[in-house]
Short mmCIF file of C-alpha atoms and ligand atoms in Angstrom, two decimals:
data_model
loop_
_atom_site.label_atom_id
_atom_site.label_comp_id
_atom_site.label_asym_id
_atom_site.label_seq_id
_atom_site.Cartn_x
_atom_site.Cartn_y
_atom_site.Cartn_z
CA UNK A 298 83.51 36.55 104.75
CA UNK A 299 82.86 36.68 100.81
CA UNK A 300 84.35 33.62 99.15
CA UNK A 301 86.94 35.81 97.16
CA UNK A 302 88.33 37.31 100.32
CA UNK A 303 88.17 33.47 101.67
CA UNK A 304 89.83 32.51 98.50
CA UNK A 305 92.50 35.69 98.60
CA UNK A 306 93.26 34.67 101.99
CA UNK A 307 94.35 30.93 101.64
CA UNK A 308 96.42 32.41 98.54
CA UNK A 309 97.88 35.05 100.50
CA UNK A 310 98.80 32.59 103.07
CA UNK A 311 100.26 30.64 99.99
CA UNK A 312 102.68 33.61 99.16
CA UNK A 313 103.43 34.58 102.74
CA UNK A 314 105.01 31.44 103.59
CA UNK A 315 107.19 31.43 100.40
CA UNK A 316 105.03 28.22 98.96
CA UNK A 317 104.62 30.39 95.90
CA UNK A 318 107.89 31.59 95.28
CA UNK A 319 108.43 35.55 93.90
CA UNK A 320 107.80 35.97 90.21
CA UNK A 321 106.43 32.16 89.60
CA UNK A 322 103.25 32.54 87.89
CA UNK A 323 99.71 31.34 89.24
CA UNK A 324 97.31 28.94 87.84
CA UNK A 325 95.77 30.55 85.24
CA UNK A 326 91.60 31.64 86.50
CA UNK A 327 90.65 28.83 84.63
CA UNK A 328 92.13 26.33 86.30
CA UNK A 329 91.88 28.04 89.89
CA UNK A 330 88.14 27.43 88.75
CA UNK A 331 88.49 24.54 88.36
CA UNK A 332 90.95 23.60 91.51
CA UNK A 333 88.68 25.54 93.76
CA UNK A 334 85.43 24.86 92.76
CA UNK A 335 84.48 28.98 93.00
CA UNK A 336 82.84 30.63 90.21
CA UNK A 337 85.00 32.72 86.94
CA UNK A 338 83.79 36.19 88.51
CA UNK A 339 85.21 34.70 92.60
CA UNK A 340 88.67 34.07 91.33
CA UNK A 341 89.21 37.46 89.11
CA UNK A 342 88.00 39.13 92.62
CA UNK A 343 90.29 37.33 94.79
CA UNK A 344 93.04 38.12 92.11
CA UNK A 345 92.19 41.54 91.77
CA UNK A 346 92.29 41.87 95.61
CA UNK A 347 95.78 40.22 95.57
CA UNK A 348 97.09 42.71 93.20
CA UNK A 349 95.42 45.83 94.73
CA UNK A 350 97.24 44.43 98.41
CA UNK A 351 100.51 44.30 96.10
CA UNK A 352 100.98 40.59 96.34
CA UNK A 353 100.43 39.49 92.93
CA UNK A 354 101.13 41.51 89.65
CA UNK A 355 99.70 40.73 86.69
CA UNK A 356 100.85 40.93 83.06
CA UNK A 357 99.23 41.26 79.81
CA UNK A 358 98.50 38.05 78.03
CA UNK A 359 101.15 35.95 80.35
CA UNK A 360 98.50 36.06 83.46
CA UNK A 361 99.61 36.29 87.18
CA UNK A 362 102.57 36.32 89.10
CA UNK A 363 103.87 36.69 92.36
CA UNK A 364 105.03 40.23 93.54
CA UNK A 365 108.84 40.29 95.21
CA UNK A 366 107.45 41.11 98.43
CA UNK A 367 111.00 40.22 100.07
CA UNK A 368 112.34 43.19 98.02
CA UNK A 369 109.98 45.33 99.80
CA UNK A 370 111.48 44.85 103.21
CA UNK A 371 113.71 47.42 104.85
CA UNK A 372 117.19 46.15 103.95
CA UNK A 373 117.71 45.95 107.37
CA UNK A 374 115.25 43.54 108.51
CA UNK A 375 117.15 40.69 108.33
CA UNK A 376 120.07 40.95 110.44
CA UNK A 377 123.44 39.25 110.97
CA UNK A 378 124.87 39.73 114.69
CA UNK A 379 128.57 38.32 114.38
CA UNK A 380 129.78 39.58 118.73
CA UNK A 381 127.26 38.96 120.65
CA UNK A 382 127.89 40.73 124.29
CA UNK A 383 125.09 40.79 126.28
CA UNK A 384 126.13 38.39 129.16
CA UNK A 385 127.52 40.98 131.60
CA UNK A 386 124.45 43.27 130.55
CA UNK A 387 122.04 40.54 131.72
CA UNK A 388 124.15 39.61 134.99
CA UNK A 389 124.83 43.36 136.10
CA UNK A 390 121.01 43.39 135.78
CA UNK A 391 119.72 40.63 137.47
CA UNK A 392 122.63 41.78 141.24
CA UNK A 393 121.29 45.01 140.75
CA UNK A 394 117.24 43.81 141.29
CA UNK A 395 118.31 41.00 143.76
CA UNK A 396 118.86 43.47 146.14
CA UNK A 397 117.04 43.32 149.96
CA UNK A 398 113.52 44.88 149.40
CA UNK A 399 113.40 45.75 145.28
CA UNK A 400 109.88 45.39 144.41
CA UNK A 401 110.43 42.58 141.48
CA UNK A 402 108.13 43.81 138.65
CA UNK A 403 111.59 42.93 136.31
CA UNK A 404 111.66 39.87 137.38
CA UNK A 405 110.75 36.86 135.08
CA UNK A 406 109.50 34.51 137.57
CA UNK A 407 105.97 34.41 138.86
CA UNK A 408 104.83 35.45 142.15
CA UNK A 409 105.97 32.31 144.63
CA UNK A 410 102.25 32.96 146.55
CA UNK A 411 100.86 31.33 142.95
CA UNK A 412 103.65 28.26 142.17
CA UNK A 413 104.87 26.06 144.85
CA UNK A 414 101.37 24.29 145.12
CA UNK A 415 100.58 23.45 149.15
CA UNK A 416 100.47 19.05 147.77
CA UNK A 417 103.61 19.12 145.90
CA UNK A 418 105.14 20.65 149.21
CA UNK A 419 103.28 17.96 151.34
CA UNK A 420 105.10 14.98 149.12
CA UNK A 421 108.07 16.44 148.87
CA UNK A 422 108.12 16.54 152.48
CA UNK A 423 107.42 12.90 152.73
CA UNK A 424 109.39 11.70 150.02
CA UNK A 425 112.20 13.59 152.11
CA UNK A 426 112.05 11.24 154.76
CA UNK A 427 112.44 8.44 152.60
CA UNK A 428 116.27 7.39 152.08
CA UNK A 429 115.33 5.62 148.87
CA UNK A 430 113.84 9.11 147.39
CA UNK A 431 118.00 10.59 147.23
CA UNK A 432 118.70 7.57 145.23
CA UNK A 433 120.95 8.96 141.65
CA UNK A 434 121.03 6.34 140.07
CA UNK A 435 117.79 6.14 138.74
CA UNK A 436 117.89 9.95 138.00
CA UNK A 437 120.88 9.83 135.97
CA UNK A 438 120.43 11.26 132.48
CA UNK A 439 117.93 10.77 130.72
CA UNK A 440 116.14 11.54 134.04
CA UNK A 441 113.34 9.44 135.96
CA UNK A 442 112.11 6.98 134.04
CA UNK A 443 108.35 7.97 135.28
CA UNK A 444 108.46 11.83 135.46
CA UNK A 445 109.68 11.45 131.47
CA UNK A 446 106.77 8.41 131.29
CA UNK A 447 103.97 10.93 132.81
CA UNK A 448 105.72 14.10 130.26
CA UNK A 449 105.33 11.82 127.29
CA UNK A 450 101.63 11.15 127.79
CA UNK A 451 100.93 14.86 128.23
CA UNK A 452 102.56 15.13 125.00
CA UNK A 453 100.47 12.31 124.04
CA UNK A 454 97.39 13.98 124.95
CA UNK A 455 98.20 16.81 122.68
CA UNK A 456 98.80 14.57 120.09
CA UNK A 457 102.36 14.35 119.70
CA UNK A 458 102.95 10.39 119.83
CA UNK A 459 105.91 10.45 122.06
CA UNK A 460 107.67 8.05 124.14
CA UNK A 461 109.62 8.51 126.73
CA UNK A 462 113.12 7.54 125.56
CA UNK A 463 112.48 11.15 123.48
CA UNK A 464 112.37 13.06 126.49
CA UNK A 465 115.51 14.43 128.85
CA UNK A 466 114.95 15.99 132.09
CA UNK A 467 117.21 18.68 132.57
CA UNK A 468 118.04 21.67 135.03
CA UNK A 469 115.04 23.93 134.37
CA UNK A 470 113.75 25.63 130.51
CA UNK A 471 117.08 27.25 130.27
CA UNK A 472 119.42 24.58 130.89
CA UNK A 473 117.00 22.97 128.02
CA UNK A 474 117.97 25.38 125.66
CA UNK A 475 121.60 25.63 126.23
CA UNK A 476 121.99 21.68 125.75
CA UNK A 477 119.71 21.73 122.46
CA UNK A 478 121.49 24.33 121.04
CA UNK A 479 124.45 23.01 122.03
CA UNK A 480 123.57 19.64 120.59
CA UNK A 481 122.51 20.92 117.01
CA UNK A 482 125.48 23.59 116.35
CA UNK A 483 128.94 23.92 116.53
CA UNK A 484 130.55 27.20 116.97
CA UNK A 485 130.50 29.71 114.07
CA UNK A 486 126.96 28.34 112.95
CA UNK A 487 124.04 30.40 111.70
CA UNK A 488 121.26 30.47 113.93
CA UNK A 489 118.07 32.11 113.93
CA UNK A 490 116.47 34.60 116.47
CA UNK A 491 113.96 37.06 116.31
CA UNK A 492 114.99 40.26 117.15
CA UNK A 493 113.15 40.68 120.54
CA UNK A 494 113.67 37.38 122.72
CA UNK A 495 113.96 36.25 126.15
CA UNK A 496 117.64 36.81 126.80
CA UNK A 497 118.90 33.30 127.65
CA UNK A 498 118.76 32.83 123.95
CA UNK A 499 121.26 35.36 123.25
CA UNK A 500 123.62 34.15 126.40
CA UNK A 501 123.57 30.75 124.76
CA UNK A 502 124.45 32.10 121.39
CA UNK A 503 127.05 33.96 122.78
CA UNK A 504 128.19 31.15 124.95
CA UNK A 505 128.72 28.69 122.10
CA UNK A 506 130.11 31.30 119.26
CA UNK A 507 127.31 31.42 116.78
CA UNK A 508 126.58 34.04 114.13
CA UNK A 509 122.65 35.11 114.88
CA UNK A 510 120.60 36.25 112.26
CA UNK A 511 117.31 38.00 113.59
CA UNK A 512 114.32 39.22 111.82
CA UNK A 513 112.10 41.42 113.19
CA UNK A 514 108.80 40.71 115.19
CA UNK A 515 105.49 40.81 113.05
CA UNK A 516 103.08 43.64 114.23
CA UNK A 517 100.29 42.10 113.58
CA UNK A 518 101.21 37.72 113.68
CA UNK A 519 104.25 37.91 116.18
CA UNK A 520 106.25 36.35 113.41
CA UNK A 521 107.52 37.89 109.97
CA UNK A 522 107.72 34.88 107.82
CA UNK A 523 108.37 36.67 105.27
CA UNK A 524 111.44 38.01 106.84
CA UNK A 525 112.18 34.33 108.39
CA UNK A 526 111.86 32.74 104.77
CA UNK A 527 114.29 35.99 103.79
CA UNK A 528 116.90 34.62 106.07
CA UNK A 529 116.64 31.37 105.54
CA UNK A 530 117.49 31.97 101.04
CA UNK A 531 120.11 34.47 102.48
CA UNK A 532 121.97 32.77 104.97
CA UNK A 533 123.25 29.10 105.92
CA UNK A 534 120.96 28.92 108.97
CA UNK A 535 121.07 25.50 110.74
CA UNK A 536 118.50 26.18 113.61
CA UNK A 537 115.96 28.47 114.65
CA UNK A 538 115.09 29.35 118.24
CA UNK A 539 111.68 30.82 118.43
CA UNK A 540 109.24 31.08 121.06
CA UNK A 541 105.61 30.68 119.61
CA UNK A 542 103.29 30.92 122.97
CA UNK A 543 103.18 33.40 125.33
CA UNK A 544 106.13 35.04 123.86
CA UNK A 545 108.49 36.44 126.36
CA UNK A 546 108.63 39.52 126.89
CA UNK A 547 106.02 40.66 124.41
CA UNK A 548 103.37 38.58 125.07
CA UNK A 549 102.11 37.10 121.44
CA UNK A 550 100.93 33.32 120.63
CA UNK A 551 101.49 32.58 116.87
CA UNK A 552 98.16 31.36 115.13
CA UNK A 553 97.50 28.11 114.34
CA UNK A 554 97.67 29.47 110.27
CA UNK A 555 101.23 30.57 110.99
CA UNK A 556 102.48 28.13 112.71
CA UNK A 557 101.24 25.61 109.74
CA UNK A 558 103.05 27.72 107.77
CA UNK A 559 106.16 27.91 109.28
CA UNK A 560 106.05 24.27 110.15
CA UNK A 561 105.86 23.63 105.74
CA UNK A 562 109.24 26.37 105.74
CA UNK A 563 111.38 24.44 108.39
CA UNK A 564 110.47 21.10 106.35
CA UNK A 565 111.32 22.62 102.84
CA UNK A 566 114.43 24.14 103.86
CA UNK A 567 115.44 20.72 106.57
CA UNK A 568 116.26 23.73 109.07
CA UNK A 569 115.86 22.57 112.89
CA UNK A 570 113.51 24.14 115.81
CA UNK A 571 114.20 24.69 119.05
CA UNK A 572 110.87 25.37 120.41
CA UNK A 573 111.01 27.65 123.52
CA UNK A 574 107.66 26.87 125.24
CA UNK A 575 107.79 27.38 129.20
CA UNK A 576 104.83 29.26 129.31
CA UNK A 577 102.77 26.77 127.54
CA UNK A 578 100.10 25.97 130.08
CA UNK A 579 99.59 29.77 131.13
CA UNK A 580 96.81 30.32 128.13
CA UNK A 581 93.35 31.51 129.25
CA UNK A 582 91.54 30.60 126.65
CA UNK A 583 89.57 27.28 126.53
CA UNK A 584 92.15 25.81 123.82
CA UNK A 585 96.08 25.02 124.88
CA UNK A 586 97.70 26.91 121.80
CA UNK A 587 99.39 24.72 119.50
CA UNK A 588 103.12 23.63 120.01
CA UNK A 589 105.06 23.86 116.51
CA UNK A 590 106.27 20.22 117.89
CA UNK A 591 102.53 19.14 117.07
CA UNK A 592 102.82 19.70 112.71
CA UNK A 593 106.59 18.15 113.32
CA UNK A 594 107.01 15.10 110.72
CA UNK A 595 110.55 15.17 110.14
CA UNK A 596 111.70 15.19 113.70
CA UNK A 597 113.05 18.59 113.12
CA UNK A 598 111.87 20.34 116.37
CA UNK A 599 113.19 20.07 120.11
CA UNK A 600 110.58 21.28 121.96
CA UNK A 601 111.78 22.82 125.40
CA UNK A 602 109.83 23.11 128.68
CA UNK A 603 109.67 23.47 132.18
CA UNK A 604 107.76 23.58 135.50
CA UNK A 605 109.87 26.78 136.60
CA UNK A 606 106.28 28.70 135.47
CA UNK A 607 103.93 26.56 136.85
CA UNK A 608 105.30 25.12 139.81
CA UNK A 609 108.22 27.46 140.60
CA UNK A 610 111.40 28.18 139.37
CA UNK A 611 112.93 26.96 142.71
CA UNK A 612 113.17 23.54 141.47
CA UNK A 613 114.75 23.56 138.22
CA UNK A 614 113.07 21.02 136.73
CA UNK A 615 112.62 21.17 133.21
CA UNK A 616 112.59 18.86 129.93
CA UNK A 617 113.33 18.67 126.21
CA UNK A 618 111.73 16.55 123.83
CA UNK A 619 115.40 15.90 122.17
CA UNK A 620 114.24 12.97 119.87
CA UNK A 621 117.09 11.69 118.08
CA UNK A 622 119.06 14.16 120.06
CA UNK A 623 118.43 12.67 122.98
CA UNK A 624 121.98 10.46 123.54
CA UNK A 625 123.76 13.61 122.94
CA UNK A 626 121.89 15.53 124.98
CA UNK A 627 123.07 13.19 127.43
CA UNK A 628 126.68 13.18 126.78
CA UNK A 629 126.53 17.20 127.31
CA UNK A 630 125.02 16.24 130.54
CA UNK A 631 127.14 13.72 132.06
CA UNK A 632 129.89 16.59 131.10
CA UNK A 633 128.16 19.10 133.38
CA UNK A 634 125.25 19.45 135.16
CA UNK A 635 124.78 15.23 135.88
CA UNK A 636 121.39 15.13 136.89
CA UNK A 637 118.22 16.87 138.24
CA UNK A 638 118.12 16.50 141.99
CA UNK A 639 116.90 13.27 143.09
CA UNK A 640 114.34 14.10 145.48
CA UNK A 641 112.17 16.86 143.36
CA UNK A 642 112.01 14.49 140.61
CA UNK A 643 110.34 11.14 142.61
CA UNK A 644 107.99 13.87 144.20
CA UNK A 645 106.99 15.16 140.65
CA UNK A 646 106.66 12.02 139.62
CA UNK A 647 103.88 11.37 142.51
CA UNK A 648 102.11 14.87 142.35
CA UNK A 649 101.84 14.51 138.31
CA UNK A 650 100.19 10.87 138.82
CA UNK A 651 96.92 12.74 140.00
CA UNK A 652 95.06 15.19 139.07
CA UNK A 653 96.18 17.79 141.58
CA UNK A 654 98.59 19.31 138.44
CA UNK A 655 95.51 20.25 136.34
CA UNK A 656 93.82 21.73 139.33
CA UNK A 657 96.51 23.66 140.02
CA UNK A 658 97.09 24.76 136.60
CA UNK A 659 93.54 26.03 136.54
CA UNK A 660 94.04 28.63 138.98
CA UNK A 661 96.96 29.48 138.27
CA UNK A 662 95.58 30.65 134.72
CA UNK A 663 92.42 31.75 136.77
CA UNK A 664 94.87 34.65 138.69
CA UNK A 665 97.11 35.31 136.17
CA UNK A 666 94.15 36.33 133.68
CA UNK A 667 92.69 38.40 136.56
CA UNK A 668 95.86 40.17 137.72
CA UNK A 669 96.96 40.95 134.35
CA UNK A 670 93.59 42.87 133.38
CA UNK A 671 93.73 44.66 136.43
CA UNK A 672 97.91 46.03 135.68
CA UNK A 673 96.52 46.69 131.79
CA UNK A 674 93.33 48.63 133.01
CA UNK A 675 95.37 50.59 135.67
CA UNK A 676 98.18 51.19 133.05
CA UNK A 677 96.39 51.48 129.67
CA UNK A 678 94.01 54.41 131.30
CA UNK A 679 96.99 56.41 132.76
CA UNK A 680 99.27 55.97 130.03
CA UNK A 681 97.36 55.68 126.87
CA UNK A 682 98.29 59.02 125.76
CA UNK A 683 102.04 58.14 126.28
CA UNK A 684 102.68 55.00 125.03
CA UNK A 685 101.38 51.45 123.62
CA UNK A 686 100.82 49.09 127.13
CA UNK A 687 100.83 45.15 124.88
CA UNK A 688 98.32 43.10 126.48
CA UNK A 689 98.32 39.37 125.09
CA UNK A 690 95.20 36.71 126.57
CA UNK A 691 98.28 35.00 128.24
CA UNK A 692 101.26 34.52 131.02
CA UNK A 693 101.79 37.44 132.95
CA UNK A 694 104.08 39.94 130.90
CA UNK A 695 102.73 43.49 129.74
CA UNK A 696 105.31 44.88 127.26
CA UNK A 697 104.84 48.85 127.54
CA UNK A 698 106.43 50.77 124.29
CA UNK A 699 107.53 54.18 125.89
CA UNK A 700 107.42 57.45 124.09
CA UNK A 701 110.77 57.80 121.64
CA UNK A 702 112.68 60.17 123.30
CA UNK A 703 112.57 57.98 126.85
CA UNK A 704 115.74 55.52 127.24
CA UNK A 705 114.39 52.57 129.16
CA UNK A 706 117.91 51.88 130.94
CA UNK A 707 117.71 55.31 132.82
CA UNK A 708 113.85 54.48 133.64
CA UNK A 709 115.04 51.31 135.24
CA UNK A 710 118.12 53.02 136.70
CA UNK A 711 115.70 55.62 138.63
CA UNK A 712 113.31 53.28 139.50
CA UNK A 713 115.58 51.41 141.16
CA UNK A 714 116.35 54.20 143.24
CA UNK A 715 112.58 53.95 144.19
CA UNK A 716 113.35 49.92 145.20
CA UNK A 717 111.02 48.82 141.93
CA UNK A 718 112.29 46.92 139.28
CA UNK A 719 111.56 46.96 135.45
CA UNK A 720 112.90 44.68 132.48
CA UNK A 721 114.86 47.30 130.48
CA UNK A 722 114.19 46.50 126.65
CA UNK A 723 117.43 46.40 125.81
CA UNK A 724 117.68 43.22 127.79
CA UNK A 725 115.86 41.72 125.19
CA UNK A 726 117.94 42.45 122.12
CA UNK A 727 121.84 42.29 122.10
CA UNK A 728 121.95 44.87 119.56
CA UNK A 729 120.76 46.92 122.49
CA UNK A 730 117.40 48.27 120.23
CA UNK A 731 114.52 47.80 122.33
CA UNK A 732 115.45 51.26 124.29
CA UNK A 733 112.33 52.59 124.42
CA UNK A 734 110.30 49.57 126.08
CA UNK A 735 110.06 47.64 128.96
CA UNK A 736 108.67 44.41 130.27
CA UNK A 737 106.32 44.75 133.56
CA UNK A 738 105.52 40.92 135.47
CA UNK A 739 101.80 41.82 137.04
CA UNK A 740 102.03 38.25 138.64
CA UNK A 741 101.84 39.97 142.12
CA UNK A 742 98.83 40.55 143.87
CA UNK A 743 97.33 44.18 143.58
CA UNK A 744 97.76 45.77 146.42
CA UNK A 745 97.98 49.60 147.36
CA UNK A 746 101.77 48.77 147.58
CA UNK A 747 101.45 47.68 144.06
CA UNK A 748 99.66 50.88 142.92
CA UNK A 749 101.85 53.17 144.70
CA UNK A 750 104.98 51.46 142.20
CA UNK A 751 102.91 52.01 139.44
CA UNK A 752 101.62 55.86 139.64
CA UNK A 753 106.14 56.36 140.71
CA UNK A 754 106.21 54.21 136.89
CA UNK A 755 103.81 56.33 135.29
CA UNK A 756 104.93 59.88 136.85
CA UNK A 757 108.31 58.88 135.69
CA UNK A 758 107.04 58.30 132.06
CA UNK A 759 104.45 61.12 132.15
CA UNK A 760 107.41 63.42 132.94
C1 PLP B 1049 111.33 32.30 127.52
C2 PLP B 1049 112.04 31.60 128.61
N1 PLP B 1049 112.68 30.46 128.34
C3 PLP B 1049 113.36 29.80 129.29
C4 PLP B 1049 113.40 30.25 130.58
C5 PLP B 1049 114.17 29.49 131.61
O1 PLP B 1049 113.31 28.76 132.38
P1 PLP B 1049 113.83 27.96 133.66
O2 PLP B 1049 113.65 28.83 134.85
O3 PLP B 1049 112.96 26.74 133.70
O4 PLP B 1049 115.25 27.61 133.42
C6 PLP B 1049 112.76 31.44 130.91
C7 PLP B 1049 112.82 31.99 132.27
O5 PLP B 1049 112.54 33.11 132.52
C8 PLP B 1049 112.04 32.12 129.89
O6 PLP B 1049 111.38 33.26 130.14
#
């Protein structure tokens, strides 16, 4: 890369997140010189680049100045959602695919064959037998005082300093989410939601009353800051929920760059994060992506997990790093759920002293990253002339845009008749946009039974 394009990038980045406001000038090329050590003839290229992508504008004996970028955005991008009605969408959805013998490609959980790891089974099944393992008193919020020792130092190792009176065990991800959000609002609150997210969000918006602004996914970084630092000048937003890794159901991870970003906008603007990050360990890269809890150093974000992904959903076992929410969190608790189940947490608490979590982990990532090339190939080469088949290096979601005309409801509706399953779009978006995509889980081994739902998928979207 030249060193004007190097230079025009770290500027751009500068604009993008809103650091450089609209219409404020720039430091004159002088004293960029001079800040940035690059030559006269660098700086009037990176400038010139700038102004030729529209960013900056320049005017005659004044100097530079940042374009209004925001006023290029369709008026519509940033959204406000006042009803939100998407619960009965979601549960008529999830009876119709529980049905006896419906191939679960919709479903959001992986394949059981991959989770429920053959040693966590052997200690629960001792621990079982052990009176002392029911015990619920020491699993009373904030949860066992190990599991949420042997979570902090994996935060730890990430380099998050945490300690264990920050973390809650809860009832799974979800159950996460609802009592963070729950914490941080009050009904009739702004909260923040890109457009396309994992429907829980939306159930727990709609469950507590809030107003939802969303803004639209980024084609290119997964998140529109612009549009997010839109919403944030327009409306009185108190909390964002985003998902950053392994973004459900598209796919994405956030850069690092972004995430940096958006870390300096939720600072400047004191707006909290809850950080939806259950698929965190299912990267298959070499690098665990960054969690936005990681550039935190106000103690603005509640970062959410769970072991529903990794170890199976079956035991609803999940976590938030709740910080200073953490007594309230509590309170919410002791109000509904009480506490995780005894027994699953003092068996976590042995399988995560070893190392048989990491090895596990491993190949888990090892046949996700495997089973998802083989879905994309089989997909992408019979439908490439049809539609856009998403294929993100993580988890095990392929989001497949469908041609315009092709309503993703009836698709799932008559592939149901064929016992398969899809995620419907719409699922995804309580505005019910989305109608024209669907989420596919390729966690499932690839068999010929596999195959034979896919070419009934494709002939139904070739027709
Ligand atoms: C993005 C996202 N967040 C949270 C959850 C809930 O996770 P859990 O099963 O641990 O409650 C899910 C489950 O599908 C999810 O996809």
């Amino acid at each position: 890369m030249y060193k004007s394009e190097q230079l025009a990038l770290s500027l751009k980045h500068l604009i993008e997140s809103a650091t450089w406001q609209p219409h404020q000038k720039l430091p004159s090329l002088r004293q960029q010189v001079e800040q940035s050590g690059f030559s006269l003839m660098t700086v009037l290229n990176a400038y010139q680049e700038l102004e030729a992508q529209g960013l900056i504008y320049s005017r005659e004996k004044s100097g530079y100045f940042v374009a209004d970028h925001c006023a290029d955005l369709p008026k519509n991008s940033v959204v406000r959602n006042d009803k939100i009605a998407i619960n009965s969408v979601v549960f008529q959805y999830l009876k119709s695919v529980q049905a006896e013998g419906v191939l679960p490609l919709g479903s959001a959980f992986p394949d059981s064959q991959l989770l429920y790891s053959a040693k966590l089974m052997q200690t629960l099944g001792q621990r079982a037998k052990q009176r002392r393992s029911y015990e619920q008193m020491p699993s009373l919020p904030p949860g066992h005082y190990e599991l949420r020792k042997l979570i902090a130092q994996r935060y730890c190792m990430q380099g998050i300093p945490t300690d264990p009176s920050d973390i809650v065990i809860t009832s799974g991800g979800l159950d996460a989410l609802n009592l963070s959000l729950q914490a941080v609002t009050q009904a009739g609150d702004y909260i923040l939601l890109q457009e396309t997210v994992f429907y829980g969000a939306w159930q727990t918006a709609e469950r507590l009353g809030l107003t939802v602004i969303t803004i639209p996914e980024h084609p290119v970084h997964g998140l529109d800051l612009i549009a997010l630092q839109q919403a944030l000048n327009d409306y009185p937003i108190k909390v964002c929920l985003l998902m950053l890794n392994s973004h459900n159901p598209i796919g994405f991870t956030v850069s690092d760059a972004i995430k940096i970003q958006l870390a300096e906008i939720l600072h400047r603007h004191e707006v909290y994060l809850i950080e939806d990050d259950v698929y965190e360990e299912l990267y298959y890269g070499q690098k665990k992506p960054l969690a936005l809890k990681s550039l935190d150093e106000k103690n603005l974000v509640l970062h959410c997990s769970s072991f529903s992904k990794t170890l199976g959903a079956g035991f609803r076992v999940g976590w938030v790093y709740a910080g200073k929410f953490s007594e309230h969190i509590q309170h919410l608790q002791l109000m509904s759920t009480l506490s995780v189940n005894p027994l699953i947490q003092s068996a976590l608490v042995e399988y995560l002293s070893h190392r048989h979590y990491e090895k596990h982990l491993k190949s888990v990532r090892k046949a996700l990253k495997r089973l998802k090339k083989q879905y994309y190939d089989y997909l992408n080469e019979r439908l490439v002339q049809h539609c856009q088949v998403m294929n993100y290096p993580s988890g095990y979601f392929l989001w497949i845009e469908l041609p315009a005309h092709l309503d993703s409801n009836l698709l799932y509706q008559k592939l149901l008749n064929h016992k398969i399953s899809v995620a419907p779009g719409s699922l995804f978006n309580a505005t019910q946009q989305n109608k024209n995509a669907i989420r596919i889980n390729c966690s499932f081994e690839f068999t010929p039974g596999i195959t034979q739902a896919l070419d009934i998928l494709i002939a139904h979207i070739q027709e």
